[in-house]
Coordinates of C-alpha atoms in Angstrom, one line a residue:
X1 CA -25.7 -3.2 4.1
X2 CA -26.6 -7.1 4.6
X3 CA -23.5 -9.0 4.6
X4 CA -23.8 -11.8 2.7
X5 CA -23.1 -16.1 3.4
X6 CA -21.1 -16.8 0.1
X7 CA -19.0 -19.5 -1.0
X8 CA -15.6 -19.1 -1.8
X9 CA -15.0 -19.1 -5.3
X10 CA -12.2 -21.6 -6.7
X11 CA -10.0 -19.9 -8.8
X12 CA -6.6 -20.7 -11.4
X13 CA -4.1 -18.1 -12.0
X14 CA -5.5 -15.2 -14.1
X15 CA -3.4 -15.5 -17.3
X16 CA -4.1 -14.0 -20.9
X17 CA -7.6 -13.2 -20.1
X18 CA -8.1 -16.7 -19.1
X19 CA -8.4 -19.1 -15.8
X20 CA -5.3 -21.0 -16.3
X21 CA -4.1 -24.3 -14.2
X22 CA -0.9 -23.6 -12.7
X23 CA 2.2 -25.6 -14.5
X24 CA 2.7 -28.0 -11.3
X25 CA -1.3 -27.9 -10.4
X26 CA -0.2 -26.8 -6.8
X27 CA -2.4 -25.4 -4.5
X28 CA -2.3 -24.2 -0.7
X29 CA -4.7 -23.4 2.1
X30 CA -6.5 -20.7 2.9
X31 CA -7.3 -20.3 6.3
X32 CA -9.9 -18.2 8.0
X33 CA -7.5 -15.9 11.0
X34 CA -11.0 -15.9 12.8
X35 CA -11.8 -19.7 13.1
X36 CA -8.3 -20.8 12.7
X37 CA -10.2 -23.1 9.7
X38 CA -9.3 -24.0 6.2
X39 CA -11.6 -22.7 4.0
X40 CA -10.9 -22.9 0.4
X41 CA -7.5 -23.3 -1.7
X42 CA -5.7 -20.8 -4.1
X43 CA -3.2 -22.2 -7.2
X44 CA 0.7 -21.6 -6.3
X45 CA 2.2 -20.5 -9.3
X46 CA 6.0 -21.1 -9.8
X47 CA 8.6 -20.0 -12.2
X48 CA 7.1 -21.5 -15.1
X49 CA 3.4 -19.8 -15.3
X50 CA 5.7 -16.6 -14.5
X51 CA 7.4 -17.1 -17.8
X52 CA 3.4 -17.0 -19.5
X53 CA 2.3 -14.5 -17.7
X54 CA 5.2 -12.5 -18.8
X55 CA 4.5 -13.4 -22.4
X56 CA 1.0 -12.7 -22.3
X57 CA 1.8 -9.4 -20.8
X58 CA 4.2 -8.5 -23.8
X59 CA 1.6 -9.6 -25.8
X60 CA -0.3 -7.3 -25.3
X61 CA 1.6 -4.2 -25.6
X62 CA 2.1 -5.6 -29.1
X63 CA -1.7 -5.9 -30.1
X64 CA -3.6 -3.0 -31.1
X65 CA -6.4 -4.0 -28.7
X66 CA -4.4 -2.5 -25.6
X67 CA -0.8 -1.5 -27.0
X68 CA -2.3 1.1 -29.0
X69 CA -5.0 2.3 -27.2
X70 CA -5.6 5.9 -26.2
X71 CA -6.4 7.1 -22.5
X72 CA -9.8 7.2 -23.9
X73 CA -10.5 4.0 -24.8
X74 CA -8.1 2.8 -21.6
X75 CA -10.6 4.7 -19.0
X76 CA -13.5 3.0 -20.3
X77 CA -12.2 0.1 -18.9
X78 CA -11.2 1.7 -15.8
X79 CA -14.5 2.9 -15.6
X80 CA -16.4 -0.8 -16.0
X81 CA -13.9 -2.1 -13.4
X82 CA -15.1 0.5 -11.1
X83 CA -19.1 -0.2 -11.7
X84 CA -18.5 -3.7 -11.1
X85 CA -16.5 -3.2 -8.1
X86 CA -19.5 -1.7 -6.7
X87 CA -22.1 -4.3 -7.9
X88 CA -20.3 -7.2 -5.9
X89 CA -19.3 -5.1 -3.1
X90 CA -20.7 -7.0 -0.2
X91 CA -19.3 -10.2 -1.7
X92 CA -16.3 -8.2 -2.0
X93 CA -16.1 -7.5 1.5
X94 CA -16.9 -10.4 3.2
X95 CA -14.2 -12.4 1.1
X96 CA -11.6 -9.9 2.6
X97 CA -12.5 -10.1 6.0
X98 CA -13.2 -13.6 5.9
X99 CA -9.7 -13.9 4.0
X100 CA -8.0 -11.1 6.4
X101 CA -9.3 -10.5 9.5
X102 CA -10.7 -7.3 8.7
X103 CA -13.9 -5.8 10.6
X104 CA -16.2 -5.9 8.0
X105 CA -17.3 -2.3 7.9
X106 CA -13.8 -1.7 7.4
X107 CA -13.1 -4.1 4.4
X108 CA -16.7 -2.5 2.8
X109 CA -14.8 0.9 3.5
X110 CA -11.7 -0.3 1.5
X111 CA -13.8 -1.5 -1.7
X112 CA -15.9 1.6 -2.0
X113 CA -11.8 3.4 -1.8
X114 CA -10.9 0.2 -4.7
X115 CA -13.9 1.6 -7.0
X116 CA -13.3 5.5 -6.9
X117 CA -9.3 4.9 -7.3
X118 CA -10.1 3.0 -10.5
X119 CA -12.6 6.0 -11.1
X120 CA -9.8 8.7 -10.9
X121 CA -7.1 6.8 -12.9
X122 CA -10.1 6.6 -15.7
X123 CA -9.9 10.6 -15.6
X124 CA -6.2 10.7 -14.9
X125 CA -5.8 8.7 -18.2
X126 CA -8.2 10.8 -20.1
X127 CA -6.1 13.4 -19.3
X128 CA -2.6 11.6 -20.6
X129 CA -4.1 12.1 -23.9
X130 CA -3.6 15.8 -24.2
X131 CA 0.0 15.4 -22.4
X132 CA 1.2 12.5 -24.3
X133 CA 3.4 15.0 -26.9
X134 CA 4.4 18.4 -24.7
X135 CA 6.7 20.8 -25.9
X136 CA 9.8 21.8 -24.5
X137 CA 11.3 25.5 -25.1
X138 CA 14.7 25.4 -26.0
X139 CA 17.6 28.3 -26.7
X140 CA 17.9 27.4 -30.6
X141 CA 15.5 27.9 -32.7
X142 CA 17.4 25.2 -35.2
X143 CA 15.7 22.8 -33.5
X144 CA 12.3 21.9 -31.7
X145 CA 11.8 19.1 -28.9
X146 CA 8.9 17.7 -27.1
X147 CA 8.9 14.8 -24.2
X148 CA 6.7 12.0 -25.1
X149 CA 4.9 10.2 -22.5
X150 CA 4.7 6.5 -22.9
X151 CA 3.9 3.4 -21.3
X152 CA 6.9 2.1 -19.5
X153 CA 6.2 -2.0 -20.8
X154 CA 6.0 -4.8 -18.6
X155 CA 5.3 -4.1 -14.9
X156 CA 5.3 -6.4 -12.0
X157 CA 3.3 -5.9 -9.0
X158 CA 4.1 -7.4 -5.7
X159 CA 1.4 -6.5 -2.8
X160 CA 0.7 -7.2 0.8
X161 CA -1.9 -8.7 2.7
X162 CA -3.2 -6.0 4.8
X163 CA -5.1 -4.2 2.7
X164 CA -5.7 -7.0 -0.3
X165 CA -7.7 -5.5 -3.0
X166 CA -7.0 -1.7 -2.3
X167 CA -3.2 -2.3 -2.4
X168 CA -3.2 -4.0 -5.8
X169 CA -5.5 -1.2 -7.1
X170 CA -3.3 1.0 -5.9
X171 CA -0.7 -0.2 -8.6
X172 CA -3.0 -2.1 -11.1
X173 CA -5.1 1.0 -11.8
X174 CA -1.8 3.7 -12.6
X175 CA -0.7 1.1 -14.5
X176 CA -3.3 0.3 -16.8
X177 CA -4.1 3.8 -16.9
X178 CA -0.7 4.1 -18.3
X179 CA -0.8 1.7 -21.2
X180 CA 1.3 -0.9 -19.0
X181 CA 0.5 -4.4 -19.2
X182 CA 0.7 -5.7 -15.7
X183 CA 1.4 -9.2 -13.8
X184 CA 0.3 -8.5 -10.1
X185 CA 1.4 -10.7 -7.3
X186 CA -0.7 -10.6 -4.5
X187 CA 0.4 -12.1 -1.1
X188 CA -0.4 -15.4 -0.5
X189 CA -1.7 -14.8 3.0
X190 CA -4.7 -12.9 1.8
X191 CA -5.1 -13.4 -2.5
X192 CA -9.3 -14.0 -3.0
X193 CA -10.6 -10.6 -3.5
X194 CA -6.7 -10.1 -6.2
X195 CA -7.9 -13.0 -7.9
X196 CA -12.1 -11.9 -8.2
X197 CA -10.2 -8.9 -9.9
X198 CA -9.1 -11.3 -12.4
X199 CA -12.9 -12.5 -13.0
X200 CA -14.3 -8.5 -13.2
X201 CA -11.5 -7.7 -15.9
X202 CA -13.0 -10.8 -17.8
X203 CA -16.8 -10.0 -17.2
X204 CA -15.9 -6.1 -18.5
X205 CA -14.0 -7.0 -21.4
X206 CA -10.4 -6.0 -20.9
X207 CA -8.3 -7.4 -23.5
X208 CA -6.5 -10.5 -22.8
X209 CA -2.6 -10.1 -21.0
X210 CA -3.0 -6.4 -20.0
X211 CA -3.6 -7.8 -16.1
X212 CA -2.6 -10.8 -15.0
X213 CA -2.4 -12.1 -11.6
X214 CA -0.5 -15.0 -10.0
X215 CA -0.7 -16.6 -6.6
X216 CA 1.7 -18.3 -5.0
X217 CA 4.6 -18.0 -2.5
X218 CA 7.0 -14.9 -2.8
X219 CA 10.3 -17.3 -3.6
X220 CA 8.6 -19.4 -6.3
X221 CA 6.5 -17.0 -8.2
X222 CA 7.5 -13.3 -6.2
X223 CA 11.1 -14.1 -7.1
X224 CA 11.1 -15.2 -10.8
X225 CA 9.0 -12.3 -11.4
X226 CA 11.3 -9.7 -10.0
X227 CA 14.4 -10.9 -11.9
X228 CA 12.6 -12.0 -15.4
X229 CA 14.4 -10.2 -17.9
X230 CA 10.8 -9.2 -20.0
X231 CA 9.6 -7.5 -17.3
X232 CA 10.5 -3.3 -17.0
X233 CA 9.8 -2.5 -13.8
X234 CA 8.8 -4.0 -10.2
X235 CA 6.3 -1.9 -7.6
X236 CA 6.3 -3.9 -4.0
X237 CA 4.3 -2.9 -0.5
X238 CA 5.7 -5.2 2.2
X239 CA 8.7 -5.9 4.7
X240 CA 11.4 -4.2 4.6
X241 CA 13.6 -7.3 4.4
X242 CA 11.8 -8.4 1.8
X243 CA 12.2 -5.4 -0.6
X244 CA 15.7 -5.1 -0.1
X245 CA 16.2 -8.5 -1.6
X246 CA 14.0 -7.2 -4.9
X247 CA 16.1 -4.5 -5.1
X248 CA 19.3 -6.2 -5.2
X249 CA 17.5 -8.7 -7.1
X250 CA 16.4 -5.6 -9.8
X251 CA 19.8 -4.1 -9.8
X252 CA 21.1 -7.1 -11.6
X253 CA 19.1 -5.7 -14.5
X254 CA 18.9 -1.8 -13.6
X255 CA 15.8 -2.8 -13.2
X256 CA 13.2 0.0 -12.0
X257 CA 11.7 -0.5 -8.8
X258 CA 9.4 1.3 -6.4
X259 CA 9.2 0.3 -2.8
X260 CA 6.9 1.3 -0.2
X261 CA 8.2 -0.7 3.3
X262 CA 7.4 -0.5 6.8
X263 CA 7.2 1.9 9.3
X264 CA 7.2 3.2 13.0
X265 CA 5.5 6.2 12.9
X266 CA 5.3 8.9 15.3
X267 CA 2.3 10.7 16.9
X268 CA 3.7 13.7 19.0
X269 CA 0.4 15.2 21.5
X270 CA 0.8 18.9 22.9
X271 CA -0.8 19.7 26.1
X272 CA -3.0 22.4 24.3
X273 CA -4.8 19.9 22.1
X274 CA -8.7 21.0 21.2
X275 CA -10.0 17.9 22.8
X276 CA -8.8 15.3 25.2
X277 CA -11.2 12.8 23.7
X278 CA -10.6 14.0 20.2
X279 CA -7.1 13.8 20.8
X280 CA -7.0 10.3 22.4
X281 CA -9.7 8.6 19.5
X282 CA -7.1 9.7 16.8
X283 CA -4.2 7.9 18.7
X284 CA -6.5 4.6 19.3
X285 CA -7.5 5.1 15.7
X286 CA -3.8 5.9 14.5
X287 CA -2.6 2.7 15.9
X288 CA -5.3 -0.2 16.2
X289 CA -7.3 0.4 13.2
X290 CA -7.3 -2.6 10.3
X291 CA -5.9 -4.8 13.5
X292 CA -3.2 -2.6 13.6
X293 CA -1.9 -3.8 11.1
X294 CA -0.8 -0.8 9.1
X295 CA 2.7 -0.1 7.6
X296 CA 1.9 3.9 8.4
X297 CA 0.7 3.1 12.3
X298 CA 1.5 6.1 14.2
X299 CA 2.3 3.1 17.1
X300 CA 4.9 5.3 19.1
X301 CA 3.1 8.1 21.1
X302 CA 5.5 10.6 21.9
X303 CA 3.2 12.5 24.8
X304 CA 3.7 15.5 26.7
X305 CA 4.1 15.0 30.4
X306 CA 1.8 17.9 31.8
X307 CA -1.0 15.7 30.5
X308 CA 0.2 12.3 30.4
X309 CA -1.2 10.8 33.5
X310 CA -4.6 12.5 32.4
X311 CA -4.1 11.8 28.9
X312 CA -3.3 7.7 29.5
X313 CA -6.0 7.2 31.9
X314 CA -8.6 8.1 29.1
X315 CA -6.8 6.1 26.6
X316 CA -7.3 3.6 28.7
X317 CA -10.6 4.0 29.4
X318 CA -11.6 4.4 25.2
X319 CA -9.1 1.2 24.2
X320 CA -11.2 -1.1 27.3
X321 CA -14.9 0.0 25.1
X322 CA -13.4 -1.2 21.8
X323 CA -15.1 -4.0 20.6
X324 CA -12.7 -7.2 19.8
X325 CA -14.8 -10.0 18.0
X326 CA -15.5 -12.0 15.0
X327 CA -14.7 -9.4 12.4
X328 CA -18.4 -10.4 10.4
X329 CA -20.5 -9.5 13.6
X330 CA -22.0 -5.4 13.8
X331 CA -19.6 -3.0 15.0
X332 CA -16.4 -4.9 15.3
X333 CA -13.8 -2.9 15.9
X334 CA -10.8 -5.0 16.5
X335 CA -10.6 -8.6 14.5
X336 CA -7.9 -10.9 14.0
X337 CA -4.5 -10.6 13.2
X338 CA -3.9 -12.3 9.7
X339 CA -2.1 -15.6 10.6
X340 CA -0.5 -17.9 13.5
X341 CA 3.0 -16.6 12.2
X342 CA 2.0 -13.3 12.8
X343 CA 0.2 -13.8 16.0
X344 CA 3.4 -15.2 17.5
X345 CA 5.4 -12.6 16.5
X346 CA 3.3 -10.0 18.0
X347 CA 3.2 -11.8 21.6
X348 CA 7.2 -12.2 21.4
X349 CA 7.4 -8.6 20.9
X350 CA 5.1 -7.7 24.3
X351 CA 6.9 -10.1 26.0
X352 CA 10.6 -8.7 24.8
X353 CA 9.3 -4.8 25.8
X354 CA 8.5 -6.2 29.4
X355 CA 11.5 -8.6 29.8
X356 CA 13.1 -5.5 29.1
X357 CA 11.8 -3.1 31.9
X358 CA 8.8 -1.7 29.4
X359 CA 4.9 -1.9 31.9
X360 CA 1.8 -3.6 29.8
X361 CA 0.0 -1.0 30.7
X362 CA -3.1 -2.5 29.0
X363 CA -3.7 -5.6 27.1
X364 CA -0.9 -8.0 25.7
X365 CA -3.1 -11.2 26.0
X366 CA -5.4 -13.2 23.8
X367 CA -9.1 -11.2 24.9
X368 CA -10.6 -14.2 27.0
X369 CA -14.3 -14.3 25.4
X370 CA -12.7 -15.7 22.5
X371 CA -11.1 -19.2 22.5
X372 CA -10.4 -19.6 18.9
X373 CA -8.4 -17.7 16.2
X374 CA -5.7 -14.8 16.6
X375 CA -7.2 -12.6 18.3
X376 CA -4.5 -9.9 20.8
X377 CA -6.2 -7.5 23.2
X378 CA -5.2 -4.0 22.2
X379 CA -2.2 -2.9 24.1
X380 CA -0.6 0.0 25.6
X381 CA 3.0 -0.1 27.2
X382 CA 4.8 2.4 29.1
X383 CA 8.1 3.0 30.3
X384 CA 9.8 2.2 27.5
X385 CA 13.8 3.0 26.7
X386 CA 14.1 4.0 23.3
X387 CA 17.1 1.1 23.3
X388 CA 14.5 -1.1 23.5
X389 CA 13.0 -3.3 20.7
X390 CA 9.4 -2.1 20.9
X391 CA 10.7 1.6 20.3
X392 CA 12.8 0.7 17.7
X393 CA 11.1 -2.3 15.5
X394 CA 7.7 -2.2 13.5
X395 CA 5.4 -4.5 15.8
X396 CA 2.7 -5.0 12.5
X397 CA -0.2 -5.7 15.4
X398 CA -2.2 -3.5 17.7
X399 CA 0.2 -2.7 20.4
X400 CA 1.0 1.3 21.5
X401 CA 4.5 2.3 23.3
X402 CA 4.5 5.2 24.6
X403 CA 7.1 8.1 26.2
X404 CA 7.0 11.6 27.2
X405 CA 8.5 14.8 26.8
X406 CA 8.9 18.3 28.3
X407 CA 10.3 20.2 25.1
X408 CA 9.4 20.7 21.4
X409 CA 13.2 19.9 20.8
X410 CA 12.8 16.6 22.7
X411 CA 9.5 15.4 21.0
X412 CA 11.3 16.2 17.7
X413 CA 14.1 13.8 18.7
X414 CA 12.1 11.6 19.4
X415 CA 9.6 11.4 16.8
X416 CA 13.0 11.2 14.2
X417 CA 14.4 8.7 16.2
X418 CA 13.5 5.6 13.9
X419 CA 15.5 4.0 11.0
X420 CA 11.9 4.4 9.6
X421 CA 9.9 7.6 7.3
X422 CA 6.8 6.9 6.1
X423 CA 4.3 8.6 8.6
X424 CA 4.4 11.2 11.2
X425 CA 1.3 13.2 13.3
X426 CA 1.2 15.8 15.6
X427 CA -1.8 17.1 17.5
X428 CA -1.7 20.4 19.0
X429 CA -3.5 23.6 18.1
X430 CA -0.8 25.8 17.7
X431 CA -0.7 25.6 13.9
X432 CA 2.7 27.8 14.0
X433 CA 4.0 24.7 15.7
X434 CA 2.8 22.6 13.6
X435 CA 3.9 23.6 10.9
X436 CA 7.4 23.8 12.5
X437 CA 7.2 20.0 13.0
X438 CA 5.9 19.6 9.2
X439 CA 9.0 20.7 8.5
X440 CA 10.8 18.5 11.5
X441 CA 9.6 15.7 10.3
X442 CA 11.6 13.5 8.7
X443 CA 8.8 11.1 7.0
X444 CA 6.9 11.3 3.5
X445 CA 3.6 11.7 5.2
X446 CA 2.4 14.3 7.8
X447 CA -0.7 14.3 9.9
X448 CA -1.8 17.4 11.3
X449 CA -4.7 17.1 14.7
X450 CA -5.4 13.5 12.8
X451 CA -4.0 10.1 11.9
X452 CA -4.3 7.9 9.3
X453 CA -6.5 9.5 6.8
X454 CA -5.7 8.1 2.7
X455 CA -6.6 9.6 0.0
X456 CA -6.4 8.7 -3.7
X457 CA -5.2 12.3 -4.7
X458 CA -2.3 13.0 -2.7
X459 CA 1.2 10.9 -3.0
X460 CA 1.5 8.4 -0.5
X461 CA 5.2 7.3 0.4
X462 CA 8.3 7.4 2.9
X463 CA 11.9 8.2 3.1
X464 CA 14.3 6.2 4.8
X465 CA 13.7 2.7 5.3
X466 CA 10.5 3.0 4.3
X467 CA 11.3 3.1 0.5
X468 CA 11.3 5.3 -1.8
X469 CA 8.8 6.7 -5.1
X470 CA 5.4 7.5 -4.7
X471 CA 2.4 5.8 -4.9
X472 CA -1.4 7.4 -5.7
X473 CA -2.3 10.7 -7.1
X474 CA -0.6 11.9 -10.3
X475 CA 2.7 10.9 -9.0
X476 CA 1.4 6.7 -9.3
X477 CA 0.8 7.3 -13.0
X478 CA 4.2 8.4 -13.8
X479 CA 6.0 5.2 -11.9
X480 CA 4.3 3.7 -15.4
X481 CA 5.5 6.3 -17.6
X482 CA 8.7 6.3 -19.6
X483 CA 9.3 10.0 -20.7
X484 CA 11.4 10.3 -24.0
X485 CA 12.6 13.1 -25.4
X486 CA 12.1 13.7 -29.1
X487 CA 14.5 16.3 -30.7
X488 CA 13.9 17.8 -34.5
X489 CA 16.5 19.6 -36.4
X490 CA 13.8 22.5 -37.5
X491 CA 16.4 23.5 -40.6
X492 CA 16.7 20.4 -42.7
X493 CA 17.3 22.4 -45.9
X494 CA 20.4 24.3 -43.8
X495 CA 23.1 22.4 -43.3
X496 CA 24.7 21.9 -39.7
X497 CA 28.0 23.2 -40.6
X498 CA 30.1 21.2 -37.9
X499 CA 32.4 19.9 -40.6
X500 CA 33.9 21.5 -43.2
X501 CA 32.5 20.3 -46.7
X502 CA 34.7 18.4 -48.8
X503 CA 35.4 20.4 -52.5
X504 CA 32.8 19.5 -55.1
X505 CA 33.7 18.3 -58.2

């Protein structure tokens, strides 16, 4: 597929089915993390256009053009979100990567996952119809009860930048599929492709408040949105600092939350592995894909040290062929990391682990064919304590620590030793033992001989510090569900008897 030259569109906030000038007509930069250049604006909403958005959104539960609509009618919508999706996928694309950093083939990859997760929430909400009332057996036969599924109201939705458009369809499409009206608040690091979401809901029709999305920074429009009283529930992807300020924030109001945080996932390799290249593609893969920057990056290899010397001198080998360049160009493997901020951060962390004793075994430099933008070499680093920060702390950029270990006891330690739980893989083809280490595992996700792979069926989530609730499959509709039990006395013409009747006259 060509990828195309476009112009970045200039967008408002996406309010009522409308483009809508923020309150305070404040806007802020986009900048390009491959050129280091500004190139375009986004609005910054504040607490006021939150307080609209809000109202629009209850609005809309209230009308019968979305509050009472039936899964049906709901995944026809789903359904022309998806189509369009598709249409303007190479636009698409090249606003993320140009917006993110993102290899291109890899942002194209993401949009084509964006269309088919709207595609299964359309069948997924099709489906609510026929589980909307469902009877529940009960011991009397006085009475009769059934739970009634029901959209949950108001939800807000706070995503990162890492994986823009795909992490706000991960919560826009359960919601809507639910009969939620939504206000999504997209990072402001990476917001164009969140906002061109706004334009394909108004090109297919869906009524006015049931999405609406608002940029801006998370303490003037993130903020006010978590502790508005309107809204019913918050679903955030990001830091875990961050999220434990919304849920304070939330409890204020009992307020419903869902978090899915960071992570420092494990990636334990067995000397009997199928392949050594195999073997070593999934840990490259597991760690430096999307720029490493990947809240589920299996970035601590936990390696067993009858193969370790062979093992790292092929991983070095494969991470010195991967191609680091301007994420547009063909076969980009490595691009940027999304900001200066973040670029920093990530070079203070390499340089910690080896002011600590830790060997940059590979990489931990800026690649020197490329003099603009924030681009870091992939890196490996060895001989690390696990006292030491790298072991410890999620890095959010391409960079590998790795240890050893002689026993399936130690490697188990190991891989559990992290305040984090979102991810964990094992390679090895003893399938006994990995099922053993399934078990062992003390993370939401387990990857068996791979790393990394997502679907839109399965639940997708940690433990820990990594949050809790789950996120895609059947389990992201029912975050948007509110499930009410309705109970019918199935005798009214026999009376309940509790009390004795007064004498009648």
């Amino acid at each position: 597929m060509a990828i195309p030259n476009i112009r970045i569109p200039c967008r408002q906030l996406f309010i009522d089915g409308e483009w809508r000038e923020p309150v305070k007509k404040n806007r802020f930069p986009i900048i390009n993390p491959a050129t280091e250049e500004t190139i375009g604006d986004i609005p910054a909403a504040t607490a006021e256009d939150v307080d609209i958005a809000v109202k629009a959104a209850r609005n809309a539960l209230c009308r019968d053009d979305w509050g009472s609509t039936t899964g049906a009618q709901r995944a026809k919508y789903l359904r022309a979100i998806a189509a369009k999706v598709l249409e303007k996928k190479p636009e698409l694309a090249t606003l993320e990567t140009i917006d993110n950093g993102k290899p291109w083939f890899e942002a194209a990859s993401d949009i084509d996952d964006v269309a088919a997760c709207f595609e299964y929430y359309a069948d997924l909400a099709e489906a609510l119809d026929s589980k909307k009332k469902t009877e529940v057996k009960l011991h009397l036969d006085a009475f009769k009860t059934h739970v009634y599924r029901e959209p949950l109201g108001v939800v807000g939705l706070i995503t990162p930048w890492n994986y823009p458009l795909l992490m706000s369809t991960w919560k826009v499409a359960p919601a809507l599929a639910a009969g939620c009206a939504a206000v999504l608040k997209p990072s402001e690091m990476a917001s164009i492709t969140s906002l061109e979401l706004g334009e394909i809901c108004r090109e297919v029709g869906l009524p006015p408040g049931a999405l609406n999305i608002l940029t801006g920074l998370g303490h003037d429009a993130g903020s006010p949105l978590v502790s508005h009283p309107d809204v019913d529930k918050i679903a955030f992807t990001g830091s875990g600092p961050t999220g434990f300020r919304i849920m304070t924030a939330a409890a204020q109001l009992a307020k419903p939350v869902t978090l899915e945080l960071g992570g420092k996932s494990p990636i334990v390799v067995f000397d009997d592995i199928h392949d050594l290249d195999i073997a070593v593609e999934w840990t490259l893969f597991g760690c430096f894909w999307t720029n490493g920057q990947i809240c589920s990056a299996t970035s601590r290899l936990i390696l067993q040290e009858t193969i370790a010397s062979k093992f790292l001198d092929r991983l070095l080998e494969w991470t010195k062929n991967i191609k680091i360049a301007d994420p547009l160009e063909e076969d980009c493997k490595l691009g940027p990391v999304i900001s200066r901020g973040q670029y920093e951060k990530v070079m203070k962390f390499i340089s910690t682990a080896k002011n600590e004793g830790a060997t940059i075994l590979y990489g931990g430099e800026r690649p020197p064919h490329l003099k603009k933008g924030y681009y870091i070499q992939p890196t490996i680093i060895t001989d690390v304590d696990t006292s030491m920060e790298i072991w410890k702390e999620e890095v959010f950029g391409p960079v590998l620590c790795v240890k050893t270990f002689k026993t399936e006891e130690e490697a188990i330690a190991l891989a559990n030793d992290t305040k984090y739980g979102l991810g964990s893989a094992i390679l090895s083809k003893d399938l006994d033992r990995c099922e053993r280490f399934t078990k062992a595992f003390q993370s939401g996700i387990v990857w068996i001989n791979c790393s990394q792979p997502c679907f839109w069926q399965p639940p997708w989530g940690g433990k820990k510090r990594s949050g809790f609730g789950r996120e895609l499959g059947e389990w992201g509709l029912e975050n948007y569900l509110n499930i009410k039990q309705v109970t019918q006395y199935a005798s009214p013409n026999e009376p309940w008897a509790f009390y004795k009747s007064p004498s009648k006259l």
